[in-house]
Amino acid sequence: MKLTIKKLYNAAYEEFRHGNDRIGERTCEDFNEYWTYFLLDVVYPATETYNEETLIPLLDEAEAFYNECLGIGTE
């Protein structure tokens, strides 16, 4: 669980660092604000429709995407 949160945090940080400072209609002044609204407006609402049976494939897909972004396993 901690690894998943860390990866999500790092991916969001990279998005913010590369100029994506908006969550919905809100422009964030710093990453702490961005992370807060990312959780409140994106992550938490997505958990309302959480289906246990789809978790593993979603985590596998997210990990593959994350690794692709880092260039891992693409050699």
JSON list of N, CA and C in Angstrom, two decimals:
[
{"chain": "A", "resi": 1, "resn": "MET", "atom": "N", "xyz": [0.83, -1.18, 0.00]},
{"chain": "A", "resi": 1, "resn": "MET", "atom": "CA", "xyz": [0.00, 0.00, 0.00]},
{"chain": "A", "resi": 1, "resn": "MET", "atom": "C", "xyz": [0.88, 1.26, 0.00]},
{"chain": "A", "resi": 2, "resn": "LYS", "atom": "N", "xyz": [1.92, 1.26, 0.84]},
{"chain": "A", "resi": 2, "resn": "LYS", "atom": "CA", "xyz": [2.80, 2.43, 0.90]},
{"chain": "A", "resi": 2, "resn": "LYS", "atom": "C", "xyz": [3.50, 2.66, -0.43]},
{"chain": "A", "resi": 3, "resn": "LEU", "atom": "N", "xyz": [3.90, 1.59, -1.09]},
{"chain": "A", "resi": 3, "resn": "LEU", "atom": "CA", "xyz": [4.57, 1.71, -2.39]},
{"chain": "A", "resi": 3, "resn": "LEU", "atom": "C", "xyz": [3.61, 2.32, -3.43]},
{"chain": "A", "resi": 4, "resn": "THR", "atom": "N", "xyz": [2.38, 1.89, -3.41]},
{"chain": "A", "resi": 4, "resn": "THR", "atom": "CA", "xyz": [1.38, 2.43, -4.34]},
{"chain": "A", "resi": 4, "resn": "THR", "atom": "C", "xyz": [1.16, 3.92, -4.10]},
{"chain": "A", "resi": 5, "resn": "ILE", "atom": "N", "xyz": [1.05, 4.31, -2.85]},
{"chain": "A", "resi": 5, "resn": "ILE", "atom": "CA", "xyz": [0.87, 5.72, -2.52]},
{"chain": "A", "resi": 5, "resn": "ILE", "atom": "C", "xyz": [2.09, 6.52, -2.94]},
{"chain": "A", "resi": 6, "resn": "LYS", "atom": "N", "xyz": [3.26, 5.99, -2.69]},
{"chain": "A", "resi": 6, "resn": "LYS", "atom": "CA", "xyz": [4.50, 6.69, -3.06]},
{"chain": "A", "resi": 6, "resn": "LYS", "atom": "C", "xyz": [4.58, 6.86, -4.57]},
{"chain": "A", "resi": 7, "resn": "LYS", "atom": "N", "xyz": [4.24, 5.82, -5.32]},
{"chain": "A", "resi": 7, "resn": "LYS", "atom": "CA", "xyz": [4.27, 5.92, -6.78]},
{"chain": "A", "resi": 7, "resn": "LYS", "atom": "C", "xyz": [3.25, 6.94, -7.28]},
{"chain": "A", "resi": 8, "resn": "LEU", "atom": "N", "xyz": [2.07, 6.95, -6.71]},
{"chain": "A", "resi": 8, "resn": "LEU", "atom": "CA", "xyz": [1.05, 7.92, -7.09]},
{"chain": "A", "resi": 8, "resn": "LEU", "atom": "C", "xyz": [1.52, 9.33, -6.77]},
{"chain": "A", "resi": 9, "resn": "TYR", "atom": "N", "xyz": [2.08, 9.51, -5.59]},
{"chain": "A", "resi": 9, "resn": "TYR", "atom": "CA", "xyz": [2.60, 10.81, -5.16]},
{"chain": "A", "resi": 9, "resn": "TYR", "atom": "C", "xyz": [3.69, 11.28, -6.11]},
{"chain": "A", "resi": 10, "resn": "ASN", "atom": "N", "xyz": [4.62, 10.40, -6.45]},
{"chain": "A", "resi": 10, "resn": "ASN", "atom": "CA", "xyz": [5.73, 10.77, -7.34]},
{"chain": "A", "resi": 10, "resn": "ASN", "atom": "C", "xyz": [5.22, 11.11, -8.74]},
{"chain": "A", "resi": 11, "resn": "ALA", "atom": "N", "xyz": [4.25, 10.35, -9.23]},
{"chain": "A", "resi": 11, "resn": "ALA", "atom": "CA", "xyz": [3.69, 10.63, -10.56]},
{"chain": "A", "resi": 11, "resn": "ALA", "atom": "C", "xyz": [2.98, 11.98, -10.56]},
{"chain": "A", "resi": 12, "resn": "ALA", "atom": "N", "xyz": [2.23, 12.28, -9.51]},
{"chain": "A", "resi": 12, "resn": "ALA", "atom": "CA", "xyz": [1.55, 13.57, -9.41]},
{"chain": "A", "resi": 12, "resn": "ALA", "atom": "C", "xyz": [2.57, 14.70, -9.30]},
{"chain": "A", "resi": 13, "resn": "TYR", "atom": "N", "xyz": [3.64, 14.46, -8.56]},
{"chain": "A", "resi": 13, "resn": "TYR", "atom": "CA", "xyz": [4.68, 15.47, -8.43]},
{"chain": "A", "resi": 13, "resn": "TYR", "atom": "C", "xyz": [5.31, 15.79, -9.78]},
{"chain": "A", "resi": 14, "resn": "GLU", "atom": "N", "xyz": [5.59, 14.75, -10.56]},
{"chain": "A", "resi": 14, "resn": "GLU", "atom": "CA", "xyz": [6.17, 14.95, -11.89]},
{"chain": "A", "resi": 14, "resn": "GLU", "atom": "C", "xyz": [5.22, 15.73, -12.79]},
{"chain": "A", "resi": 15, "resn": "GLU", "atom": "N", "xyz": [3.93, 15.42, -12.72]},
{"chain": "A", "resi": 15, "resn": "GLU", "atom": "CA", "xyz": [2.94, 16.17, -13.49]},
{"chain": "A", "resi": 15, "resn": "GLU", "atom": "C", "xyz": [2.99, 17.65, -13.12]},
{"chain": "A", "resi": 16, "resn": "PHE", "atom": "N", "xyz": [3.01, 17.93, -11.83]},
{"chain": "A", "resi": 16, "resn": "PHE", "atom": "CA", "xyz": [3.04, 19.32, -11.37]},
{"chain": "A", "resi": 16, "resn": "PHE", "atom": "C", "xyz": [4.35, 19.99, -11.79]},
{"chain": "A", "resi": 17, "resn": "ARG", "atom": "N", "xyz": [5.43, 19.28, -11.63]},
{"chain": "A", "resi": 17, "resn": "ARG", "atom": "CA", "xyz": [6.76, 19.82, -11.97]},
{"chain": "A", "resi": 17, "resn": "ARG", "atom": "C", "xyz": [6.87, 20.17, -13.45]},
{"chain": "A", "resi": 18, "resn": "HIS", "atom": "N", "xyz": [6.15, 19.43, -14.28]},
{"chain": "A", "resi": 18, "resn": "HIS", "atom": "CA", "xyz": [6.20, 19.67, -15.72]},
{"chain": "A", "resi": 18, "resn": "HIS", "atom": "C", "xyz": [5.10, 20.62, -16.19]},
{"chain": "A", "resi": 19, "resn": "GLY", "atom": "N", "xyz": [4.51, 21.36, -15.26]},
{"chain": "A", "resi": 19, "resn": "GLY", "atom": "CA", "xyz": [3.61, 22.43, -15.65]},
{"chain": "A", "resi": 19, "resn": "GLY", "atom": "C", "xyz": [2.13, 22.19, -15.47]},
{"chain": "A", "resi": 20, "resn": "ASN", "atom": "N", "xyz": [1.73, 21.00, -15.10]},
{"chain": "A", "resi": 20, "resn": "ASN", "atom": "CA", "xyz": [0.31, 20.75, -14.88]},
{"chain": "A", "resi": 20, "resn": "ASN", "atom": "C", "xyz": [-0.03, 21.20, -13.46]},
{"chain": "A", "resi": 21, "resn": "ASP", "atom": "N", "xyz": [-0.50, 22.45, -13.34]},
{"chain": "A", "resi": 21, "resn": "ASP", "atom": "CA", "xyz": [-0.80, 22.99, -12.01]},
{"chain": "A", "resi": 21, "resn": "ASP", "atom": "C", "xyz": [-2.30, 23.11, -11.76]},
{"chain": "A", "resi": 22, "resn": "ARG", "atom": "N", "xyz": [-3.09, 22.39, -12.57]},
{"chain": "A", "resi": 22, "resn": "ARG", "atom": "CA", "xyz": [-4.54, 22.49, -12.44]},
{"chain": "A", "resi": 22, "resn": "ARG", "atom": "C", "xyz": [-5.16, 21.14, -12.06]},
{"chain": "A", "resi": 23, "resn": "ILE", "atom": "N", "xyz": [-6.12, 21.23, -11.16]},
{"chain": "A", "resi": 23, "resn": "ILE", "atom": "CA", "xyz": [-6.98, 20.10, -10.83]},
{"chain": "A", "resi": 23, "resn": "ILE", "atom": "C", "xyz": [-8.39, 20.61, -11.12]},
{"chain": "A", "resi": 24, "resn": "GLY", "atom": "N", "xyz": [-8.99, 20.09, -12.16]},
{"chain": "A", "resi": 24, "resn": "GLY", "atom": "CA", "xyz": [-10.29, 20.60, -12.59]},
{"chain": "A", "resi": 24, "resn": "GLY", "atom": "C", "xyz": [-10.16, 22.06, -12.99]},
{"chain": "A", "resi": 25, "resn": "GLU", "atom": "N", "xyz": [-10.96, 22.90, -12.40]},
{"chain": "A", "resi": 25, "resn": "GLU", "atom": "CA", "xyz": [-10.93, 24.34, -12.69]},
{"chain": "A", "resi": 25, "resn": "GLU", "atom": "C", "xyz": [-10.01, 25.11, -11.74]},
{"chain": "A", "resi": 26, "resn": "ARG", "atom": "N", "xyz": [-9.38, 24.41, -10.82]},
{"chain": "A", "resi": 26, "resn": "ARG", "atom": "CA", "xyz": [-8.57, 25.04, -9.78]},
{"chain": "A", "resi": 26, "resn": "ARG", "atom": "C", "xyz": [-7.09, 25.05, -10.18]},
{"chain": "A", "resi": 27, "resn": "THR", "atom": "N", "xyz": [-6.46, 26.23, -10.11]},
{"chain": "A", "resi": 27, "resn": "THR", "atom": "CA", "xyz": [-5.02, 26.35, -10.33]},
{"chain": "A", "resi": 27, "resn": "THR", "atom": "C", "xyz": [-4.33, 26.35, -8.97]},
{"chain": "A", "resi": 28, "resn": "CYS", "atom": "N", "xyz": [-3.35, 25.49, -8.82]},
{"chain": "A", "resi": 28, "resn": "CYS", "atom": "CA", "xyz": [-2.67, 25.32, -7.54]},
{"chain": "A", "resi": 28, "resn": "CYS", "atom": "C", "xyz": [-1.37, 26.10, -7.51]},
{"chain": "A", "resi": 29, "resn": "GLU", "atom": "N", "xyz": [-1.08, 26.71, -6.38]},
{"chain": "A", "resi": 29, "resn": "GLU", "atom": "CA", "xyz": [0.11, 27.52, -6.21]},
{"chain": "A", "resi": 29, "resn": "GLU", "atom": "C", "xyz": [1.36, 26.70, -5.92]},
{"chain": "A", "resi": 30, "resn": "ASP", "atom": "N", "xyz": [1.19, 25.57, -5.25]},
{"chain": "A", "resi": 30, "resn": "ASP", "atom": "CA", "xyz": [2.34, 24.72, -4.94]},
{"chain": "A", "resi": 30, "resn": "ASP", "atom": "C", "xyz": [1.91, 23.26, -4.96]},
{"chain": "A", "resi": 31, "resn": "PHE", "atom": "N", "xyz": [2.89, 22.37, -4.85]},
{"chain": "A", "resi": 31, "resn": "PHE", "atom": "CA", "xyz": [2.56, 20.95, -4.97]},
{"chain": "A", "resi": 31, "resn": "PHE", "atom": "C", "xyz": [1.71, 20.45, -3.82]},
{"chain": "A", "resi": 32, "resn": "ASN", "atom": "N", "xyz": [1.89, 20.95, -2.62]},
{"chain": "A", "resi": 32, "resn": "ASN", "atom": "CA", "xyz": [1.06, 20.49, -1.48]},
{"chain": "A", "resi": 32, "resn": "ASN", "atom": "C", "xyz": [-0.41, 20.77, -1.76]},
{"chain": "A", "resi": 33, "resn": "GLU", "atom": "N", "xyz": [-0.71, 21.93, -2.31]},
{"chain": "A", "resi": 33, "resn": "GLU", "atom": "CA", "xyz": [-2.09, 22.25, -2.66]},
{"chain": "A", "resi": 33, "resn": "GLU", "atom": "C", "xyz": [-2.57, 21.33, -3.79]},
{"chain": "A", "resi": 34, "resn": "TYR", "atom": "N", "xyz": [-1.71, 21.13, -4.79]},
{"chain": "A", "resi": 34, "resn": "TYR", "atom": "CA", "xyz": [-2.04, 20.25, -5.91]},
{"chain": "A", "resi": 34, "resn": "TYR", "atom": "C", "xyz": [-2.36, 18.84, -5.41]},
{"chain": "A", "resi": 35, "resn": "TRP", "atom": "N", "xyz": [-1.51, 18.30, -4.54]},
{"chain": "A", "resi": 35, "resn": "TRP", "atom": "CA", "xyz": [-1.69, 16.94, -4.01]},
{"chain": "A", "resi": 35, "resn": "TRP", "atom": "C", "xyz": [-3.00, 16.84, -3.23]},
{"chain": "A", "resi": 36, "resn": "THR", "atom": "N", "xyz": [-3.28, 17.84, -2.41]},
{"chain": "A", "resi": 36, "resn": "THR", "atom": "CA", "xyz": [-4.52, 17.85, -1.63]},
{"chain": "A", "resi": 36, "resn": "THR", "atom": "C", "xyz": [-5.74, 17.77, -2.52]},
{"chain": "A", "resi": 37, "resn": "TYR", "atom": "N", "xyz": [-5.80, 18.64, -3.53]},
{"chain": "A", "resi": 37, "resn": "TYR", "atom": "CA", "xyz": [-6.96, 18.66, -4.41]},
{"chain": "A", "resi": 37, "resn": "TYR", "atom": "C", "xyz": [-6.99, 17.46, -5.36]},
{"chain": "A", "resi": 38, "resn": "PHE", "atom": "N", "xyz": [-5.82, 16.92, -5.70]},
{"chain": "A", "resi": 38, "resn": "PHE", "atom": "CA", "xyz": [-5.77, 15.70, -6.49]},
{"chain": "A", "resi": 38, "resn": "PHE", "atom": "C", "xyz": [-6.44, 14.57, -5.72]},
{"chain": "A", "resi": 39, "resn": "LEU", "atom": "N", "xyz": [-6.13, 14.45, -4.44]},
{"chain": "A", "resi": 39, "resn": "LEU", "atom": "CA", "xyz": [-6.76, 13.42, -3.62]},
{"chain": "A", "resi": 39, "resn": "LEU", "atom": "C", "xyz": [-8.26, 13.68, -3.47]},
{"chain": "A", "resi": 40, "resn": "LEU", "atom": "N", "xyz": [-8.62, 14.93, -3.13]},
{"chain": "A", "resi": 40, "resn": "LEU", "atom": "CA", "xyz": [-10.02, 15.26, -2.87]},
{"chain": "A", "resi": 40, "resn": "LEU", "atom": "C", "xyz": [-10.91, 15.18, -4.11]},
{"chain": "A", "resi": 41, "resn": "ASP", "atom": "N", "xyz": [-10.39, 15.63, -5.25]},
{"chain": "A", "resi": 41, "resn": "ASP", "atom": "CA", "xyz": [-11.22, 15.75, -6.45]},
{"chain": "A", "resi": 41, "resn": "ASP", "atom": "C", "xyz": [-11.06, 14.61, -7.44]},
{"chain": "A", "resi": 42, "resn": "VAL", "atom": "N", "xyz": [-9.96, 13.85, -7.34]},
{"chain": "A", "resi": 42, "resn": "VAL", "atom": "CA", "xyz": [-9.72, 12.78, -8.31]},
{"chain": "A", "resi": 42, "resn": "VAL", "atom": "C", "xyz": [-9.72, 11.41, -7.65]},
{"chain": "A", "resi": 43, "resn": "VAL", "atom": "N", "xyz": [-8.85, 11.23, -6.67]},
{"chain": "A", "resi": 43, "resn": "VAL", "atom": "CA", "xyz": [-8.66, 9.90, -6.09]},
{"chain": "A", "resi": 43, "resn": "VAL", "atom": "C", "xyz": [-9.86, 9.46, -5.24]},
{"chain": "A", "resi": 44, "resn": "TYR", "atom": "N", "xyz": [-10.25, 10.28, -4.29]},
{"chain": "A", "resi": 44, "resn": "TYR", "atom": "CA", "xyz": [-11.34, 9.88, -3.39]},
{"chain": "A", "resi": 44, "resn": "TYR", "atom": "C", "xyz": [-12.65, 9.64, -4.12]},
{"chain": "A", "resi": 45, "resn": "PRO", "atom": "N", "xyz": [-13.06, 10.50, -5.06]},
{"chain": "A", "resi": 45, "resn": "PRO", "atom": "CA", "xyz": [-14.29, 10.19, -5.80]},
{"chain": "A", "resi": 45, "resn": "PRO", "atom": "C", "xyz": [-14.20, 8.87, -6.57]},
{"chain": "A", "resi": 46, "resn": "ALA", "atom": "N", "xyz": [-13.02, 8.55, -7.08]},
{"chain": "A", "resi": 46, "resn": "ALA", "atom": "CA", "xyz": [-12.86, 7.30, -7.81]},
{"chain": "A", "resi": 46, "resn": "ALA", "atom": "C", "xyz": [-13.05, 6.09, -6.90]},
{"chain": "A", "resi": 47, "resn": "THR", "atom": "N", "xyz": [-12.74, 6.24, -5.61]},
{"chain": "A", "resi": 47, "resn": "THR", "atom": "CA", "xyz": [-12.90, 5.12, -4.69]},
{"chain": "A", "resi": 47, "resn": "THR", "atom": "C", "xyz": [-14.37, 4.85, -4.35]},
{"chain": "A", "resi": 48, "resn": "GLU", "atom": "N", "xyz": [-15.24, 5.80, -4.63]},
{"chain": "A", "resi": 48, "resn": "GLU", "atom": "CA", "xyz": [-16.66, 5.60, -4.36]},
{"chain": "A", "resi": 48, "resn": "GLU", "atom": "C", "xyz": [-17.24, 4.51, -5.25]},
{"chain": "A", "resi": 49, "resn": "THR", "atom": "N", "xyz": [-16.66, 4.32, -6.42]},
{"chain": "A", "resi": 49, "resn": "THR", "atom": "CA", "xyz": [-17.13, 3.29, -7.33]},
{"chain": "A", "resi": 49, "resn": "THR", "atom": "C", "xyz": [-16.18, 2.09, -7.35]},
{"chain": "A", "resi": 50, "resn": "TYR", "atom": "N", "xyz": [-15.41, 1.96, -6.30]},
{"chain": "A", "resi": 50, "resn": "TYR", "atom": "CA", "xyz": [-14.42, 0.91, -6.17]},
{"chain": "A", "resi": 50, "resn": "TYR", "atom": "C", "xyz": [-15.06, -0.47, -6.23]},
{"chain": "A", "resi": 51, "resn": "ASN", "atom": "N", "xyz": [-14.47, -1.32, -7.03]},
{"chain": "A", "resi": 51, "resn": "ASN", "atom": "CA", "xyz": [-14.91, -2.71, -7.14]},
{"chain": "A", "resi": 51, "resn": "ASN", "atom": "C", "xyz": [-13.70, -3.58, -6.87]},
{"chain": "A", "resi": 52, "resn": "GLU", "atom": "N", "xyz": [-13.74, -4.34, -5.81]},
{"chain": "A", "resi": 52, "resn": "GLU", "atom": "CA", "xyz": [-12.62, -5.17, -5.39]},
{"chain": "A", "resi": 52, "resn": "GLU", "atom": "C", "xyz": [-12.08, -6.06, -6.50]},
{"chain": "A", "resi": 53, "resn": "GLU", "atom": "N", "xyz": [-12.96, -6.57, -7.33]},
{"chain": "A", "resi": 53, "resn": "GLU", "atom": "CA", "xyz": [-12.56, -7.51, -8.37]},
{"chain": "A", "resi": 53, "resn": "GLU", "atom": "C", "xyz": [-11.70, -6.86, -9.45]},
{"chain": "A", "resi": 54, "resn": "THR", "atom": "N", "xyz": [-11.76, -5.54, -9.56]},
{"chain": "A", "resi": 54, "resn": "THR", "atom": "CA", "xyz": [-11.00, -4.86, -10.61]},
{"chain": "A", "resi": 54, "resn": "THR", "atom": "C", "xyz": [-9.69, -4.27, -10.09]},
{"chain": "A", "resi": 55, "resn": "LEU", "atom": "N", "xyz": [-9.42, -4.39, -8.81]},
{"chain": "A", "resi": 55, "resn": "LEU", "atom": "CA", "xyz": [-8.23, -3.75, -8.23]},
{"chain": "A", "resi": 55, "resn": "LEU", "atom": "C", "xyz": [-6.93, -4.29, -8.81]},
{"chain": "A", "resi": 56, "resn": "ILE", "atom": "N", "xyz": [-6.74, -5.58, -8.85]},
{"chain": "A", "resi": 56, "resn": "ILE", "atom": "CA", "xyz": [-5.47, -6.15, -9.30]},
{"chain": "A", "resi": 56, "resn": "ILE", "atom": "C", "xyz": [-5.17, -5.78, -10.75]},
{"chain": "A", "resi": 57, "resn": "PRO", "atom": "N", "xyz": [-6.11, -5.93, -11.69]},
{"chain": "A", "resi": 57, "resn": "PRO", "atom": "CA", "xyz": [-5.80, -5.50, -13.06]},
{"chain": "A", "resi": 57, "resn": "PRO", "atom": "C", "xyz": [-5.50, -4.00, -13.16]},
{"chain": "A", "resi": 58, "resn": "LEU", "atom": "N", "xyz": [-6.18, -3.19, -12.38]},
{"chain": "A", "resi": 58, "resn": "LEU", "atom": "CA", "xyz": [-5.91, -1.75, -12.40]},
{"chain": "A", "resi": 58, "resn": "LEU", "atom": "C", "xyz": [-4.53, -1.44, -11.85]},
{"chain": "A", "resi": 59, "resn": "LEU", "atom": "N", "xyz": [-4.14, -2.10, -10.78]},
{"chain": "A", "resi": 59, "resn": "LEU", "atom": "CA", "xyz": [-2.81, -1.89, -10.23]},
{"chain": "A", "resi": 59, "resn": "LEU", "atom": "C", "xyz": [-1.73, -2.37, -11.21]},
{"chain": "A", "resi": 60, "resn": "ASP", "atom": "N", "xyz": [-1.98, -3.49, -11.87]},
{"chain": "A", "resi": 60, "resn": "ASP", "atom": "CA", "xyz": [-1.03, -3.98, -12.87]},
{"chain": "A", "resi": 60, "resn": "ASP", "atom": "C", "xyz": [-0.90, -2.99, -14.02]},
{"chain": "A", "resi": 61, "resn": "GLU", "atom": "N", "xyz": [-2.03, -2.45, -14.47]},
{"chain": "A", "resi": 61, "resn": "GLU", "atom": "CA", "xyz": [-2.01, -1.46, -15.55]},
{"chain": "A", "resi": 61, "resn": "GLU", "atom": "C", "xyz": [-1.29, -0.19, -15.12]},
{"chain": "A", "resi": 62, "resn": "ALA", "atom": "N", "xyz": [-1.56, 0.26, -13.90]},
{"chain": "A", "resi": 62, "resn": "ALA", "atom": "CA", "xyz": [-0.91, 1.47, -13.39]},
{"chain": "A", "resi": 62, "resn": "ALA", "atom": "C", "xyz": [0.59, 1.25, -13.24]},
{"chain": "A", "resi": 63, "resn": "GLU", "atom": "N", "xyz": [0.99, 0.10, -12.76]},
{"chain": "A", "resi": 63, "resn": "GLU", "atom": "CA", "xyz": [2.41, -0.19, -12.60]},
{"chain": "A", "resi": 63, "resn": "GLU", "atom": "C", "xyz": [3.10, -0.25, -13.97]},
{"chain": "A", "resi": 64, "resn": "ALA", "atom": "N", "xyz": [2.46, -0.86, -14.96]},
{"chain": "A", "resi": 64, "resn": "ALA", "atom": "CA", "xyz": [3.03, -0.93, -16.30]},
{"chain": "A", "resi": 64, "resn": "ALA", "atom": "C", "xyz": [3.19, 0.48, -16.88]},
{"chain": "A", "resi": 65, "resn": "PHE", "atom": "N", "xyz": [2.18, 1.32, -16.69]},
{"chain": "A", "resi": 65, "resn": "PHE", "atom": "CA", "xyz": [2.25, 2.70, -17.17]},
{"chain": "A", "resi": 65, "resn": "PHE", "atom": "C", "xyz": [3.37, 3.46, -16.48]},
{"chain": "A", "resi": 66, "resn": "TYR", "atom": "N", "xyz": [3.47, 3.31, -15.18]},
{"chain": "A", "resi": 66, "resn": "TYR", "atom": "CA", "xyz": [4.51, 3.97, -14.40]},
{"chain": "A", "resi": 66, "resn": "TYR", "atom": "C", "xyz": [5.90, 3.53, -14.88]},
{"chain": "A", "resi": 67, "resn": "ASN", "atom": "N", "xyz": [6.08, 2.22, -15.05]},
{"chain": "A", "resi": 67, "resn": "ASN", "atom": "CA", "xyz": [7.36, 1.70, -15.52]},
{"chain": "A", "resi": 67, "resn": "ASN", "atom": "C", "xyz": [7.67, 2.20, -16.93]},
{"chain": "A", "resi": 68, "resn": "GLU", "atom": "N", "xyz": [6.64, 2.28, -17.77]},
{"chain": "A", "resi": 68, "resn": "GLU", "atom": "CA", "xyz": [6.84, 2.80, -19.12]},
{"chain": "A", "resi": 68, "resn": "GLU", "atom": "C", "xyz": [7.30, 4.25, -19.07]},
{"chain": "A", "resi": 69, "resn": "CYS", "atom": "N", "xyz": [6.72, 5.04, -18.19]},
{"chain": "A", "resi": 69, "resn": "CYS", "atom": "CA", "xyz": [7.12, 6.44, -18.04]},
{"chain": "A", "resi": 69, "resn": "CYS", "atom": "C", "xyz": [8.58, 6.55, -17.60]},
{"chain": "A", "resi": 70, "resn": "LEU", "atom": "N", "xyz": [9.02, 5.60, -16.80]},
{"chain": "A", "resi": 70, "resn": "LEU", "atom": "CA", "xyz": [10.41, 5.60, -16.32]},
{"chain": "A", "resi": 70, "resn": "LEU", "atom": "C", "xyz": [11.35, 4.92, -17.31]},
{"chain": "A", "resi": 71, "resn": "GLY", "atom": "N", "xyz": [10.80, 4.28, -18.34]},
{"chain": "A", "resi": 71, "resn": "GLY", "atom": "CA", "xyz": [11.62, 3.58, -19.32]},
{"chain": "A", "resi": 71, "resn": "GLY", "atom": "C", "xyz": [12.07, 2.21, -18.86]},
{"chain": "A", "resi": 72, "resn": "ILE", "atom": "N", "xyz": [11.41, 1.66, -17.85]},
{"chain": "A", "resi": 72, "resn": "ILE", "atom": "CA", "xyz": [11.77, 0.34, -17.32]},
{"chain": "A", "resi": 72, "resn": "ILE", "atom": "C", "xyz": [11.09, -0.73, -18.17]},
{"chain": "A", "resi": 73, "resn": "GLY", "atom": "N", "xyz": [11.89, -1.69, -18.61]},
{"chain": "A", "resi": 73, "resn": "GLY", "atom": "CA", "xyz": [11.33, -2.82, -19.37]},
{"chain": "A", "resi": 73, "resn": "GLY", "atom": "C", "xyz": [11.03, -2.49, -20.82]},
{"chain": "A", "resi": 74, "resn": "THR", "atom": "N", "xyz": [11.54, -1.38, -21.33]},
{"chain": "A", "resi": 74, "resn": "THR", "atom": "CA", "xyz": [11.28, -1.02, -22.72]},
{"chain": "A", "resi": 74, "resn": "THR", "atom": "C", "xyz": [12.50, -1.21, -23.61]},
{"chain": "A", "resi": 75, "resn": "GLU", "atom": "N", "xyz": [13.57, -1.77, -23.03]},
{"chain": "A", "resi": 75, "resn": "GLU", "atom": "CA", "xyz": [14.78, -2.00, -23.82]},
{"chain": "A", "resi": 75, "resn": "GLU", "atom": "C", "xyz": [14.59, -3.16, -24.73]}
]
